[in-house]
Short mmCIF file of C-alpha atoms and ligand atoms in Angstrom, two decimals:
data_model
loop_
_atom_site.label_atom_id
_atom_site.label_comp_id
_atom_site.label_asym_id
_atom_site.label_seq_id
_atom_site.Cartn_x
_atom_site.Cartn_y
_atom_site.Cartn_z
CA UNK A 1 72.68 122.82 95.22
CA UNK A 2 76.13 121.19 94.14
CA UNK A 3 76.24 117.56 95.53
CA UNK A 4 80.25 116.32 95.41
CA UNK A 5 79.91 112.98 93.91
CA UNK A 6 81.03 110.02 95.64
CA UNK A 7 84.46 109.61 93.43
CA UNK A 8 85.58 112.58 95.81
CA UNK A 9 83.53 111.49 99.03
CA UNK A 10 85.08 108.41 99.44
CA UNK A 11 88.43 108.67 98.27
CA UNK A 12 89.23 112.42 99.97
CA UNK A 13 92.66 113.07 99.50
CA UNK A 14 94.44 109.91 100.12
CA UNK A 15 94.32 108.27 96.98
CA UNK A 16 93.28 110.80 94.25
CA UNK A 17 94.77 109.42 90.94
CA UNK A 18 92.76 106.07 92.11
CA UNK A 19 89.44 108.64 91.92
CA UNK A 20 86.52 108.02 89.43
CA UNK A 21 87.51 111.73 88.61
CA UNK A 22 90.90 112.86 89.97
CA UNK A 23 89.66 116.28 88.29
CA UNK A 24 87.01 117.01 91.17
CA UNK A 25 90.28 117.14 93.34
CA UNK A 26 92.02 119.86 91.27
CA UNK A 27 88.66 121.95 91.31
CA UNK A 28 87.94 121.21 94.67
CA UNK A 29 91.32 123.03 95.52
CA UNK A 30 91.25 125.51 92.92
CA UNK A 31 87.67 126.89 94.84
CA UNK A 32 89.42 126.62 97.70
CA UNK A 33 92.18 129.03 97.22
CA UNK A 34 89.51 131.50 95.86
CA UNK A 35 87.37 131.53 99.29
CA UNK A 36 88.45 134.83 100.93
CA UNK A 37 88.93 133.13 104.76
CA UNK A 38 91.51 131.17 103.06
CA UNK A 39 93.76 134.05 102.89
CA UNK A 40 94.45 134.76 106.89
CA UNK A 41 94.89 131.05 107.19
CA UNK A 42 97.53 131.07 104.63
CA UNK A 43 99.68 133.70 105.92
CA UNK A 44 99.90 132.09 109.56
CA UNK A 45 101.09 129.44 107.70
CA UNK A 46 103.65 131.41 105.99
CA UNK A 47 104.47 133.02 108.68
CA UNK A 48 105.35 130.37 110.93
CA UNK A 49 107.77 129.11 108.34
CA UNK A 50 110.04 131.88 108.97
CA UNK A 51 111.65 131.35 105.38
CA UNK A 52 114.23 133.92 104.60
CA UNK A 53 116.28 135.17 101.33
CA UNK A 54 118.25 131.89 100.10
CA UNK A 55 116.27 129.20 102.27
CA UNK A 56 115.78 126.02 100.72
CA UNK A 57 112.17 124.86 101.48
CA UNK A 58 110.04 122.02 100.83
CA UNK A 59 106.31 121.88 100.51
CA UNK A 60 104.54 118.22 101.51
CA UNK A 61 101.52 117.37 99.67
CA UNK A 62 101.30 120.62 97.60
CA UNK A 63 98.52 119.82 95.33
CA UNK A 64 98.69 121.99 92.25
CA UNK A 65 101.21 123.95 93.95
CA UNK A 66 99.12 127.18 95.11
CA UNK A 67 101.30 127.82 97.59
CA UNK A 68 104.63 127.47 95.62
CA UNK A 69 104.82 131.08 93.74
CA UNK A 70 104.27 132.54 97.65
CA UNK A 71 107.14 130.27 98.93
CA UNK A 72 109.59 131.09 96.09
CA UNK A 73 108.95 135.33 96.84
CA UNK A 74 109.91 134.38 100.16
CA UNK A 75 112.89 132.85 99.65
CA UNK A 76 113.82 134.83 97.05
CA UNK A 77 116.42 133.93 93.41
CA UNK A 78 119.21 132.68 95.91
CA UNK A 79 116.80 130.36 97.46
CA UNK A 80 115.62 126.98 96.08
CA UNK A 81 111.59 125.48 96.55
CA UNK A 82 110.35 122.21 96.21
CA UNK A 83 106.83 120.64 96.08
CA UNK A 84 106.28 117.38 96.52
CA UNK A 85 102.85 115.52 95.83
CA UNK A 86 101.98 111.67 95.84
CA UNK A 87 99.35 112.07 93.28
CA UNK A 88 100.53 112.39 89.35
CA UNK A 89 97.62 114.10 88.33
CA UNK A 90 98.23 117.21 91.07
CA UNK A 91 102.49 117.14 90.09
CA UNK A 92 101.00 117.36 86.64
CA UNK A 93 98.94 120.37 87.24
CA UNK A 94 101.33 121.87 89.79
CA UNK A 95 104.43 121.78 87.02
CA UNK A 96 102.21 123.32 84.23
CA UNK A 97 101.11 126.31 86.74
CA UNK A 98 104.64 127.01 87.73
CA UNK A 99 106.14 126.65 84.51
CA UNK A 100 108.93 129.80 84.05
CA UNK A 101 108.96 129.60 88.16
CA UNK A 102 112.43 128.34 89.49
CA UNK A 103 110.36 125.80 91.86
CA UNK A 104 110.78 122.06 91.71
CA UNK A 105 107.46 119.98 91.35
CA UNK A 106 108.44 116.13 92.22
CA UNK A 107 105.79 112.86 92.58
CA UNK A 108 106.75 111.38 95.87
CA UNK A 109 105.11 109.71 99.07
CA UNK A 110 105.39 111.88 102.41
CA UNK A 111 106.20 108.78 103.95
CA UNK A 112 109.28 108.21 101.91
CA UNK A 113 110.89 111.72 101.25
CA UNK A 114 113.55 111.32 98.68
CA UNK A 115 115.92 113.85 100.51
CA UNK A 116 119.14 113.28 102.41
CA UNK A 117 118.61 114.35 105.82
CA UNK A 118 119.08 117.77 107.51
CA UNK A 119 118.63 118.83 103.48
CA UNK A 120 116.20 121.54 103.97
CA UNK A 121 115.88 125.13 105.78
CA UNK A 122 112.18 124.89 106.10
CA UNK A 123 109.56 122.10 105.66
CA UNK A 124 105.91 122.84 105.40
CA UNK A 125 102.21 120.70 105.14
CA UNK A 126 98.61 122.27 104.62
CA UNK A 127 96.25 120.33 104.58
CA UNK A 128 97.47 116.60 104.34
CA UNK A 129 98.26 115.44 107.35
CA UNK A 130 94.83 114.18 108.15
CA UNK A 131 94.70 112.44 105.31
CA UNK A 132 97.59 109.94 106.20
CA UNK A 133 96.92 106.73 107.31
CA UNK A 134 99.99 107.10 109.29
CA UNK A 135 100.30 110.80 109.63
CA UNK A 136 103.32 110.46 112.49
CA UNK A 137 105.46 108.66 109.64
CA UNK A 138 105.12 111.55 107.67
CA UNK A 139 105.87 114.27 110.13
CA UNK A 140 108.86 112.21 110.91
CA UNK A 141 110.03 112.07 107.50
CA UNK A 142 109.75 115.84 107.59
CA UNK A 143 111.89 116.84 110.75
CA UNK A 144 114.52 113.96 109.31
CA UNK A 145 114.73 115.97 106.20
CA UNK A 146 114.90 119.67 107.90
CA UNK A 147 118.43 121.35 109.62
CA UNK A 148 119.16 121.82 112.94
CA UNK A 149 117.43 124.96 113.96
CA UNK A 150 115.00 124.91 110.71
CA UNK A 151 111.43 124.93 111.02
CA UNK A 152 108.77 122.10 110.61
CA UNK A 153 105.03 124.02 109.90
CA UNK A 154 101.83 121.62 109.88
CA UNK A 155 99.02 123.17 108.87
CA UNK A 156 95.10 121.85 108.44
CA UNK A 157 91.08 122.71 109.07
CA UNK A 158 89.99 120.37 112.14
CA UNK A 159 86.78 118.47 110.35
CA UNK A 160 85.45 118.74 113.94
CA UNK A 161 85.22 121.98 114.16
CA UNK A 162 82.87 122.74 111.33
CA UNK A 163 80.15 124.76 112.19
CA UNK A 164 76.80 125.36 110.02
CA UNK A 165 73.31 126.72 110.67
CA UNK A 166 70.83 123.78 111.89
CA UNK A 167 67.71 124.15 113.56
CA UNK A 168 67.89 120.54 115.16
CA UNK A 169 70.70 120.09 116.74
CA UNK A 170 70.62 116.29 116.95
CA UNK A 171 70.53 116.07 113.11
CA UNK A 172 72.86 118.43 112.66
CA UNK A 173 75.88 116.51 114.80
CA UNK A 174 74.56 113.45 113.57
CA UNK A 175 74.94 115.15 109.38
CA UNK A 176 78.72 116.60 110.86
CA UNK A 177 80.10 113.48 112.73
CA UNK A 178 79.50 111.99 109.40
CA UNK A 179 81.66 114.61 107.49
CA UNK A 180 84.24 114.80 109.89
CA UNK A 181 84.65 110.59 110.31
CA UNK A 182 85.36 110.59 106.28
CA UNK A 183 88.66 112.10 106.83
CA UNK A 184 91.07 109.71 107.94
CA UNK A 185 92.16 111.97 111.06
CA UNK A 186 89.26 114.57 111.02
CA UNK A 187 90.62 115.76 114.30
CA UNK A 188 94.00 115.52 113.87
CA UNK A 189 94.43 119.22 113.78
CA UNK A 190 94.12 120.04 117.43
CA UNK A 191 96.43 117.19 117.65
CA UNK A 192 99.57 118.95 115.68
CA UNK A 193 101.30 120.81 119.01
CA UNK A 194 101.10 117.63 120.65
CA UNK A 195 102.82 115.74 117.28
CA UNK A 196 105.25 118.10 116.89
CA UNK A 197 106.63 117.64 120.56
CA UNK A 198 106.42 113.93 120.36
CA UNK A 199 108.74 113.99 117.38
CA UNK A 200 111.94 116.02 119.52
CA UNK A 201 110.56 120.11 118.16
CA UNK A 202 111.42 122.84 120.44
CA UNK A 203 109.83 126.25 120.41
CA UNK A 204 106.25 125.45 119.03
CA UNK A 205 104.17 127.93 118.34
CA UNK A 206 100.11 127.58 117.29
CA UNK A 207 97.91 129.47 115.47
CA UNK A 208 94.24 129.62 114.40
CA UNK A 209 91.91 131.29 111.60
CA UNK A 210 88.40 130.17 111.38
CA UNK A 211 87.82 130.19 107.28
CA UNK A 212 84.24 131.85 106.74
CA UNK A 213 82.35 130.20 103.53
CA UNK A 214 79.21 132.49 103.25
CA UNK A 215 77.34 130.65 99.93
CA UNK A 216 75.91 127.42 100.41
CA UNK A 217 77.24 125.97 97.12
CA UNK A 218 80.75 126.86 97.90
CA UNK A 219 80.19 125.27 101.86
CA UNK A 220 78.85 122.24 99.71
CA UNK A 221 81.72 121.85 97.68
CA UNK A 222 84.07 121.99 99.79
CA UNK A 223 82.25 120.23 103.31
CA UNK A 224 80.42 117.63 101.19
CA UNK A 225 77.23 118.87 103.01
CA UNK A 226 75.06 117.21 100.74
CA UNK A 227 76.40 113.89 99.90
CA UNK A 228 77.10 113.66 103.97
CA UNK A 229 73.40 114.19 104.73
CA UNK A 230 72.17 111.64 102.23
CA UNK A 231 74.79 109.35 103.74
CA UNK A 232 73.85 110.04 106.95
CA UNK A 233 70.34 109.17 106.28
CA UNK A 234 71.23 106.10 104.30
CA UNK A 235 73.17 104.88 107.04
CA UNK A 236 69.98 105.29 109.35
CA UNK A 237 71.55 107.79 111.63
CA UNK A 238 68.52 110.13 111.08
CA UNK A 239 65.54 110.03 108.83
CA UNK A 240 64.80 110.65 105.62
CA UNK A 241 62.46 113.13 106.48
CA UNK A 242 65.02 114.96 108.51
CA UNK A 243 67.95 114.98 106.03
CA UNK A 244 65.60 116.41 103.47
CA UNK A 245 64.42 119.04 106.01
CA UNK A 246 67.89 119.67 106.98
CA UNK A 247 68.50 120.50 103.57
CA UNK A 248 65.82 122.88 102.83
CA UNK A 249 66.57 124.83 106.08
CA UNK A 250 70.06 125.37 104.28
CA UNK A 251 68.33 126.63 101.36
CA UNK A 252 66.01 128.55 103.26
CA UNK A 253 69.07 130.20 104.85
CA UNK A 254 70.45 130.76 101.54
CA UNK A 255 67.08 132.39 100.36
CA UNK A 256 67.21 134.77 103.50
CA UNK A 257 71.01 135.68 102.68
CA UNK A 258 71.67 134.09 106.39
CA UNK A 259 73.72 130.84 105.71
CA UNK A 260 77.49 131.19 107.12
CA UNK A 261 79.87 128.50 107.63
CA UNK A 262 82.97 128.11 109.13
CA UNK A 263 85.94 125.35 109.69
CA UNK A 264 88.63 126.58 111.46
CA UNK A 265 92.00 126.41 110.27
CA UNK A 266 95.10 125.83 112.78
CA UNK A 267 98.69 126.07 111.92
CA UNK A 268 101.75 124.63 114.43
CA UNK A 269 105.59 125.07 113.82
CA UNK A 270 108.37 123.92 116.03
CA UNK A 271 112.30 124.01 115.65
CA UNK A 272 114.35 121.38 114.90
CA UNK A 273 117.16 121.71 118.12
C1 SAM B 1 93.84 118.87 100.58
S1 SAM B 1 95.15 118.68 99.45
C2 SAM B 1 96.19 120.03 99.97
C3 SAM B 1 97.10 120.54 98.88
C4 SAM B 1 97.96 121.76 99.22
N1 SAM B 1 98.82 121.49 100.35
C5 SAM B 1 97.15 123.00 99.46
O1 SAM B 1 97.17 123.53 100.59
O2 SAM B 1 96.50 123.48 98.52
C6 SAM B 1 96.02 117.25 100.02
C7 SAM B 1 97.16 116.81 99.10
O3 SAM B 1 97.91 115.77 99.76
C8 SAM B 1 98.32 114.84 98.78
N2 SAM B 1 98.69 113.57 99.41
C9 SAM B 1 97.88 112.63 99.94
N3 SAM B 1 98.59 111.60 100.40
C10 SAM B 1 99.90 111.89 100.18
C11 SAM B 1 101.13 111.22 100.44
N4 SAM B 1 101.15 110.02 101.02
N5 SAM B 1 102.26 111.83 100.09
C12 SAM B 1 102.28 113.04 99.48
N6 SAM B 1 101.13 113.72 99.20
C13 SAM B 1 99.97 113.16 99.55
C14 SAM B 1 97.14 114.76 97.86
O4 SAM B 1 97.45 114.18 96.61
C15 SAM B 1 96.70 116.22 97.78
O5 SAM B 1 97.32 116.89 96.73
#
């Protein structure tokens, strides 16, 4: 089984050039976009955004810029995309994959968007708000930076929401509670409709996917099931003798071609009046 380290563990997203290994980030999201359940997930997302021929969009927090090439189709040569990342190592990776692209890769803090306001048509996040310490800063930032009548998409999994087989269900919250209390905001997700109508959106519109990971090693990659159960155990929350029997039932699963797990995904636009 693939453990995650504790260089990504501890640091999740917030800080990744201050990782042990700011690599485990890049591969952690280069898996990611592979997983099939990403895809539906992705296109709510896109969809929501309602970009059209010639929009000017910016991307918050867009990692090595997976979602960049799909933005640019959508607003086509007239339009203009930008991605925006605090971390130097992800801008670095996200300008070498777009290279011949006419999209913009720039290091900056979602808390301080270098943009004059009203500067954008559309203004998208997957995946980071939750890993803000001050996550209503940064959707501010982005409706100060969007027009009048352009639309503000937040997109993320809800850590509570993750769902994986367990024969004792005690252990099992225990193991997940765990996960989910890593992220900054694990729960922030269910949280977006609410955000976006504190910060003056109109017309808000929500949508969910649940993402299916079928292969234990993937699920552990990506959930940290391993390195949470250890934790968990560690922190005396359950036994030893549990977390290593919570393990093998995984593996048993796995062995029986039954393991499934799922995080579900929810995406939340509004218009800026
Ligand atoms: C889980 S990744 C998501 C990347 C991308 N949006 C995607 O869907 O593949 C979170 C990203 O948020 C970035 N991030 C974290 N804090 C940030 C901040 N304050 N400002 C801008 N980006 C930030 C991280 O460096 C990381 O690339």
């Amino acid at each position: 089984m693939t453990g995650t380290g504790d260089g990504f563990e501890a640091l999740q997203f917030t800080h990744v050039d201050e990782a042990a290994d700011p690599s485990l980030h890049l591969d952690y999201l280069k898996t990611i976009s592979t997983v099939p359940g990403m895809r539906p997930y992705k296109l709510l997302s896109f969809d929501l955004l309602n970009a059209r021929d010639g929009d000017t969009v910016l991307d918050v927090g867009c990692g090595i810029g997976e979602d960049l090439p799909k933005l640019g189709e959508l607003v086509g040569p007239r339009g203009g995309v930008v991605g925006i990342d605090s971390s130097k190592t992800m801008i670095e990776e996200a300008k070498a994959r777009m290279s011949g692209l006419p999209v913009r890769c720039l290091q900056m803090d979602a808390l301080h968007l270098d943009f004059p306001d009203r500067h954008f048509d559309a203004v998208r996040s997957d995946r980071v708000l939750p890993y803000l310490t001050e996550p209503a800063r940064a959707l501010r930032e982005m409706v100060r930076v969007v027009r009048p009548g352009g639309t503000v998409v937040v997109a993320s999994t809800d850590w509570g929401s993750l769902v994986v087989p367990g024969n004792n269900r005690t252990v099992t919250r225990s193991i997940l509670d765990l996960r989910c209390d890593r992220v900054v905001h694990g729960w922030l997700a269910r949280r977006f409709p609410a955000m976006l109508k504190r910060s003056g959106m109109e017309d808000i519109q929500v949508r969910a996917s649940a993402i299916l990971v079928p292969d234990l090693e993937t699920a552990d990659l990506l959930f940290g099931l391993t390195s949470a159960t250890r934790d968990a155990a560690e922190a005396g929350a359950i036994s030893s003798a549990d977390a290593d029997r919570w393990l093998s039932d995984l593996e048993r699963e796995t062995a029986q071609g039954t393991f499934l797990s799922t995080i579900t995904g929810i995406v939340a636009a509004g218009r800026r009046p």
